[in-house]
Amino acid sequence: MDMRKPRRKAYQDVGGSHPSSPCCFSCSPTRETLTYAQAQQMVDVEIEGRLHRISIFEPLGIVSEDELTAQDITECNSNKENTELTLYANCRKTSNKGKKHELCLKHAVSVNLEHLPHPIFRVLESVAIENTLETPILPDKLYRYTERSAKERDKDVEYDLDETDQAWLEIINEKRQNEGISKVPANTFELLMDKLEKESYHKSRCIGMMHSSVDENAFCCVCMDDECHNSNAILFCDMCNLAVHQECYGVPYIPEEQWLCRCCLQSPSNPVSCVLCPNQGGAFKQTTDGRWAHVVCAIWVPEVCFANTVFLEPVEGVANIPPARWKLTCYLCKKKGHGASIQCHKVNCYSAFHVTCAQRAGLFMKVEPLRETGINGTTYTVRKTAYCEAHRPPGTQQKEPIKSFLQEENELKRINKDEKNKKRKGGKKFHDKMLEKNNMEPEHRRGPVPLLTVIQIPLCRLIKISSGVNLQKKTQFLQHLHSYWLLKRQSRNGAPLIRRLHSHMQSQRVGGQKEKNTKSSSVKEAIKYWQKLRHDLERARLLTELIRKREKLKREQVKLHQATMELQLTPFNVFLRTILDLLQEKDSAKIFNEPVNLKEVPDYMDFVLHPMDFSTMRKKIICHQYPSFLAFENDFNLMVSNCLHYNSQETVFHQAALRLHKLGTAILCNARHQAESIGYDPNTSMHLPEKSHAEGYYRFSWEEGKFVYLR
């Protein structure tokens, strides 16, 4: 709706007639007060001193400026008298009404033509309607965002001028102006600083100096634990290299840029000391009265707490510590009145020690969260337990003690004292060693200092990277700019001045930590796998051993069963096999075990017609070819006689045959009597029915190798 004032006075009420308008107004000659109900439904609009009331329920049309101009032309053509009056009122200096009317029409038409758009068209070639309608809709997968490469981003100027740069640039420009040299623009300064940063970054990557100076085996100095998670990572101060957990130091979110501990942030140049212990170094937080205290000391001292439990600062309650606690003597460092000590939790044990002394000595210190449910609801508390070395709980191992700075200093003094005792023997060499040790002591006492990764850029490279910049005395300015850039990088502990490069370093550090965690987890998984495999192999070995013993017992049982069956079915063969084993034992040289080798003795068959040996006799026993004991005895005698017949008396074989014959005869004689006493059936080789014998029938004795029965 166009709520502007009328463009011409012809729209006003002339002679009680109103022009045609798409919007109907109810005009009121006088301003009357509306009731509350009417005020909720009507809107008052004052146009040219007249008050119009519009109902909110009445639809209003929208009139554009072109339509309003066309309507004016139409009204001028339809109502000539009103138009002439209007033109006469507007054109007082002229007296010819016809000429005035023509001028007004020309002016209106010219205004209308100026605002009308000119048609623009072009002829399109014939396009098939089917192809236009069948245009496929591209899927969302084809739309993708391509990130700019590092080379493309290096072409942009990413460095932003800050207040320090602006102040330095103003000083330099003032000096250049005094010398009559043109000033350096801010854009040129940003360009050169950007090139210096990127040159240093690429050079450090080429020579392999982008690795972090953080120790991979670092642990949190508050909880002394080296494990970290995504929600509780270990942070490292970019100035003093302090390692703390997020939850242990009160850092809810990891900052994108550099992170500094409270000491480096609020007191970078002045060293701080803990009000609760005499030890230096560690994670500090400021107290409410402006002093400093270790975070671990504030956790363990009962009267001290944190005002904000999320950020763990400031430390309050130091004034609430009783005087008796300040007077306790630490049994580890032997200091009294230096800080507030805690005592052993063992009943009737009054050993006192500083928190940091106990932590460095490796004493048992444990913090446990407790959940208590009562009438008022569930409450969460923390139970802290610390014991001295004498009352350490059983089953807990002592942590490796950490040397304090005081112990290191005492050790250095002892070494210096020993060197002084050997001063006379050392002479000039001792003096050189002492100078070298004195030069090394400050580095030893300073503790861990982070390495700066700032690389100086030579002048030739400075000139090359600034080749596109035109400045008066450019070389001198580049040297000053390079010095300023080095100082600014050192003030940030070597951190890059461009956000993208700094975030890339942070991501490399986090990626290295993740890679380390992944590698350690994979090693742990491999160790668990091998332990499980070893356990399974041990169980398999034990099971195999049990199976072997079981099979051995089964084999013995089968052999026993076999022997029992043989005694029941073929007792005579068992008897002959036993006698043959006794005879073979007498042949210690094993001359008669196998048949004679005809290749070695080709003429043996010329002298011996029926060869015989123990193996042949055993085969005949297995094949049941001995019907009686006499046949077995004849084969034994045949074997001995063949050896005596073929070999002369001087040979070993002849002597062995005589010895075997002598011993075998006694064994066969004894076996013959035993076979007769047992009784075997020659047809079936089974036992004969047992006969009753007189008392003393089975008594016997050995006399000179002969078996004699005592009947």
Short mmCIF file of N, CA, C and O in Angstrom, two decimals, residues 491-551:
data_model
loop_
_atom_site.label_atom_id
_atom_site.label_comp_id
_atom_site.label_asym_id
_atom_site.label_seq_id
_atom_site.Cartn_x
_atom_site.Cartn_y
_atom_site.Cartn_z
N SER A 491 59.23 -14.43 21.28
CA SER A 491 58.29 -14.08 22.34
C SER A 491 57.12 -15.05 22.39
O SER A 491 56.50 -15.25 23.44
N ARG A 492 56.80 -15.69 21.27
CA ARG A 492 55.74 -16.70 21.22
C ARG A 492 56.29 -18.11 21.33
O ARG A 492 55.61 -19.07 21.00
N ASN A 493 57.53 -18.22 21.80
CA ASN A 493 58.18 -19.52 21.99
C ASN A 493 58.27 -20.31 20.68
O ASN A 493 58.12 -21.52 20.64
N GLY A 494 58.54 -19.58 19.59
CA GLY A 494 58.74 -20.24 18.31
C GLY A 494 57.48 -20.60 17.57
O GLY A 494 57.55 -21.21 16.51
N ALA A 495 56.31 -20.24 18.12
CA ALA A 495 55.06 -20.58 17.45
C ALA A 495 54.88 -19.71 16.22
O ALA A 495 55.21 -18.52 16.23
N PRO A 496 54.35 -20.25 15.11
CA PRO A 496 54.13 -19.45 13.90
C PRO A 496 53.14 -18.32 14.15
O PRO A 496 52.25 -18.42 14.99
N LEU A 497 53.32 -17.24 13.40
CA LEU A 497 52.46 -16.06 13.54
C LEU A 497 51.21 -16.14 12.67
O LEU A 497 50.32 -15.31 12.82
N ILE A 498 51.14 -17.11 11.77
CA ILE A 498 49.95 -17.32 10.94
C ILE A 498 49.13 -18.44 11.56
O ILE A 498 49.66 -19.50 11.91
N ARG A 499 47.84 -18.22 11.68
CA ARG A 499 46.97 -19.16 12.37
C ARG A 499 46.96 -20.54 11.68
O ARG A 499 46.97 -21.58 12.34
N ARG A 500 46.94 -20.55 10.36
CA ARG A 500 46.87 -21.83 9.66
C ARG A 500 48.12 -22.68 9.91
O ARG A 500 48.02 -23.88 10.15
N LEU A 501 49.28 -22.06 9.87
CA LEU A 501 50.52 -22.81 10.11
C LEU A 501 50.59 -23.29 11.55
O LEU A 501 51.05 -24.40 11.84
N HIS A 502 50.12 -22.44 12.49
CA HIS A 502 50.14 -22.84 13.90
C HIS A 502 49.17 -23.99 14.15
O HIS A 502 49.48 -24.94 14.88
N SER A 503 47.98 -23.93 13.56
CA SER A 503 47.03 -25.03 13.72
C SER A 503 47.55 -26.30 13.09
O SER A 503 47.28 -27.40 13.57
N HIS A 504 48.32 -26.16 11.99
CA HIS A 504 48.90 -27.35 11.37
C HIS A 504 49.91 -28.00 12.31
O HIS A 504 49.98 -29.24 12.41
N MET A 505 50.70 -27.21 13.02
CA MET A 505 51.64 -27.76 14.00
C MET A 505 50.89 -28.44 15.13
O MET A 505 51.26 -29.52 15.59
N GLN A 506 49.80 -27.81 15.60
CA GLN A 506 49.01 -28.42 16.66
C GLN A 506 48.40 -29.73 16.21
O GLN A 506 48.36 -30.71 16.96
N SER A 507 47.91 -29.76 14.97
CA SER A 507 47.33 -31.00 14.47
C SER A 507 48.39 -32.08 14.32
O SER A 507 48.12 -33.26 14.55
N GLN A 508 49.62 -31.68 13.95
CA GLN A 508 50.70 -32.66 13.88
C GLN A 508 51.01 -33.22 15.25
O GLN A 508 51.24 -34.42 15.43
N ARG A 509 50.99 -32.34 16.28
CA ARG A 509 51.25 -32.82 17.64
C ARG A 509 50.15 -33.77 18.10
O ARG A 509 50.41 -34.85 18.63
N VAL A 510 48.88 -33.36 17.85
CA VAL A 510 47.77 -34.23 18.24
C VAL A 510 47.79 -35.51 17.43
O VAL A 510 47.53 -36.60 17.95
N GLY A 511 48.12 -35.40 16.13
CA GLY A 511 48.21 -36.60 15.31
C GLY A 511 49.32 -37.53 15.78
O GLY A 511 49.14 -38.75 15.80
N GLY A 512 50.46 -36.93 16.18
CA GLY A 512 51.53 -37.78 16.74
C GLY A 512 51.12 -38.46 18.02
O GLY A 512 51.44 -39.63 18.26
N GLN A 513 50.38 -37.71 18.88
CA GLN A 513 49.89 -38.32 20.12
C GLN A 513 48.90 -39.43 19.83
O GLN A 513 48.93 -40.50 20.45
N LYS A 514 48.00 -39.18 18.85
CA LYS A 514 47.04 -40.22 18.49
C LYS A 514 47.75 -41.43 17.90
O LYS A 514 47.39 -42.57 18.17
N GLU A 515 48.76 -41.15 17.06
CA GLU A 515 49.51 -42.26 16.48
C GLU A 515 50.22 -43.06 17.56
O GLU A 515 50.26 -44.30 17.52
N LYS A 516 50.76 -42.35 18.56
CA LYS A 516 51.41 -43.04 19.66
C LYS A 516 50.41 -43.88 20.45
O LYS A 516 50.68 -45.04 20.80
N ASN A 517 49.23 -43.28 20.72
CA ASN A 517 48.20 -44.04 21.45
C ASN A 517 47.74 -45.23 20.64
O ASN A 517 47.52 -46.32 21.19
N THR A 518 47.59 -45.03 19.33
CA THR A 518 47.18 -46.15 18.48
C THR A 518 48.24 -47.24 18.46
O THR A 518 47.92 -48.44 18.54
N LYS A 519 49.51 -46.81 18.38
CA LYS A 519 50.59 -47.79 18.37
C LYS A 519 50.67 -48.54 19.68
O LYS A 519 50.83 -49.78 19.71
N SER A 520 50.56 -47.82 20.81
CA SER A 520 50.61 -48.48 22.11
C SER A 520 49.42 -49.41 22.30
O SER A 520 49.56 -50.51 22.83
N SER A 521 48.23 -48.98 21.84
CA SER A 521 47.06 -49.85 21.96
C SER A 521 47.22 -51.10 21.10
O SER A 521 46.85 -52.20 21.51
N SER A 522 47.81 -50.92 19.89
CA SER A 522 48.03 -52.09 19.04
C SER A 522 49.06 -53.04 19.67
O SER A 522 48.91 -54.26 19.60
N VAL A 523 50.09 -52.45 20.31
CA VAL A 523 51.07 -53.30 20.99
C VAL A 523 50.43 -54.04 22.16
O VAL A 523 50.68 -55.24 22.39
N LYS A 524 49.56 -53.34 22.91
CA LYS A 524 48.86 -54.00 24.00
C LYS A 524 47.95 -55.11 23.50
O LYS A 524 47.88 -56.19 24.10
N GLU A 525 47.27 -54.84 22.39
CA GLU A 525 46.41 -55.88 21.83
C GLU A 525 47.24 -57.07 21.37
O GLU A 525 46.83 -58.23 21.56
N ALA A 526 48.42 -56.79 20.77
CA ALA A 526 49.28 -57.89 20.35
C ALA A 526 49.78 -58.69 21.54
O ALA A 526 49.84 -59.93 21.51
N ILE A 527 50.13 -57.98 22.63
CA ILE A 527 50.60 -58.68 23.83
C ILE A 527 49.48 -59.54 24.40
O ILE A 527 49.69 -60.70 24.81
N LYS A 528 48.27 -58.98 24.45
CA LYS A 528 47.13 -59.77 24.94
C LYS A 528 46.90 -61.00 24.06
O LYS A 528 46.60 -62.09 24.56
N TYR A 529 47.03 -60.80 22.74
CA TYR A 529 46.83 -61.93 21.83
C TYR A 529 47.86 -63.02 22.07
O TYR A 529 47.52 -64.21 22.16
N TRP A 530 49.14 -62.61 22.20
CA TRP A 530 50.18 -63.62 22.43
C TRP A 530 50.04 -64.27 23.80
O TRP A 530 50.33 -65.46 23.95
N GLN A 531 49.63 -63.50 24.80
CA GLN A 531 49.39 -64.11 26.11
C GLN A 531 48.26 -65.13 26.05
O GLN A 531 48.36 -66.22 26.63
N LYS A 532 47.20 -64.77 25.35
CA LYS A 532 46.09 -65.71 25.21
C LYS A 532 46.53 -66.94 24.42
O LYS A 532 46.16 -68.08 24.77
N LEU A 533 47.31 -66.72 23.36
CA LEU A 533 47.80 -67.84 22.57
C LEU A 533 48.71 -68.74 23.40
O LEU A 533 48.64 -69.98 23.32
N ARG A 534 49.57 -68.12 24.22
CA ARG A 534 50.45 -68.92 25.08
C ARG A 534 49.63 -69.71 26.09
O ARG A 534 49.93 -70.88 26.37
N HIS A 535 48.58 -69.09 26.63
CA HIS A 535 47.72 -69.79 27.57
C HIS A 535 47.03 -70.98 26.89
O HIS A 535 46.95 -72.09 27.47
N ASP A 536 46.57 -70.75 25.66
CA ASP A 536 45.92 -71.84 24.94
C ASP A 536 46.91 -72.96 24.62
O ASP A 536 46.57 -74.16 24.71
N LEU A 537 48.13 -72.57 24.22
CA LEU A 537 49.15 -73.59 23.93
C LEU A 537 49.52 -74.37 25.19
O LEU A 537 49.76 -75.59 25.13
N GLU A 538 49.57 -73.68 26.32
CA GLU A 538 49.87 -74.37 27.57
C GLU A 538 48.76 -75.37 27.92
O GLU A 538 49.04 -76.50 28.36
N ARG A 539 47.53 -74.94 27.71
CA ARG A 539 46.42 -75.87 27.96
C ARG A 539 46.47 -77.05 27.00
O ARG A 539 46.22 -78.20 27.39
N ALA A 540 46.83 -76.78 25.73
CA ALA A 540 46.95 -77.88 24.76
C ALA A 540 48.08 -78.83 25.14
O ALA A 540 47.96 -80.06 24.99
N ARG A 541 49.20 -78.25 25.65
CA ARG A 541 50.31 -79.11 26.07
C ARG A 541 49.92 -80.02 27.24
O ARG A 541 50.23 -81.22 27.25
N LEU A 542 49.23 -79.42 28.22
CA LEU A 542 48.78 -80.22 29.36
C LEU A 542 47.80 -81.30 28.92
O LEU A 542 47.86 -82.45 29.39
N LEU A 543 46.90 -80.93 28.00
CA LEU A 543 45.95 -81.92 27.51
C LEU A 543 46.65 -83.03 26.75
O LEU A 543 46.31 -84.23 26.89
N THR A 544 47.66 -82.68 25.94
CA THR A 544 48.43 -83.69 25.20
C THR A 544 49.19 -84.61 26.15
O THR A 544 49.28 -85.83 25.92
N GLU A 545 49.74 -84.02 27.21
CA GLU A 545 50.46 -84.84 28.19
C GLU A 545 49.52 -85.83 28.87
O GLU A 545 49.88 -87.01 29.09
N LEU A 546 48.33 -85.37 29.20
CA LEU A 546 47.35 -86.28 29.81
C LEU A 546 46.94 -87.38 28.84
O LEU A 546 46.78 -88.55 29.23
N ILE A 547 46.80 -87.01 27.55
CA ILE A 547 46.46 -88.03 26.55
C ILE A 547 47.58 -89.04 26.40
O ILE A 547 47.34 -90.26 26.27
N ARG A 548 48.84 -88.55 26.43
CA ARG A 548 49.98 -89.47 26.31
C ARG A 548 50.02 -90.47 27.47
O ARG A 548 50.25 -91.67 27.27
N LYS A 549 49.80 -89.96 28.68
CA LYS A 549 49.79 -90.86 29.83
C LYS A 549 48.64 -91.86 29.75
O LYS A 549 48.80 -93.05 30.09
N ARG A 550 47.49 -91.35 29.28
CA ARG A 550 46.36 -92.27 29.14
C ARG A 550 46.65 -93.37 28.13
O ARG A 550 46.38 -94.56 28.37
N GLU A 551 47.25 -93.00 26.97
CA GLU A 551 47.56 -93.99 25.95
C GLU A 551 48.65 -94.95 26.42
O GLU A 551 48.64 -96.13 26.04
#
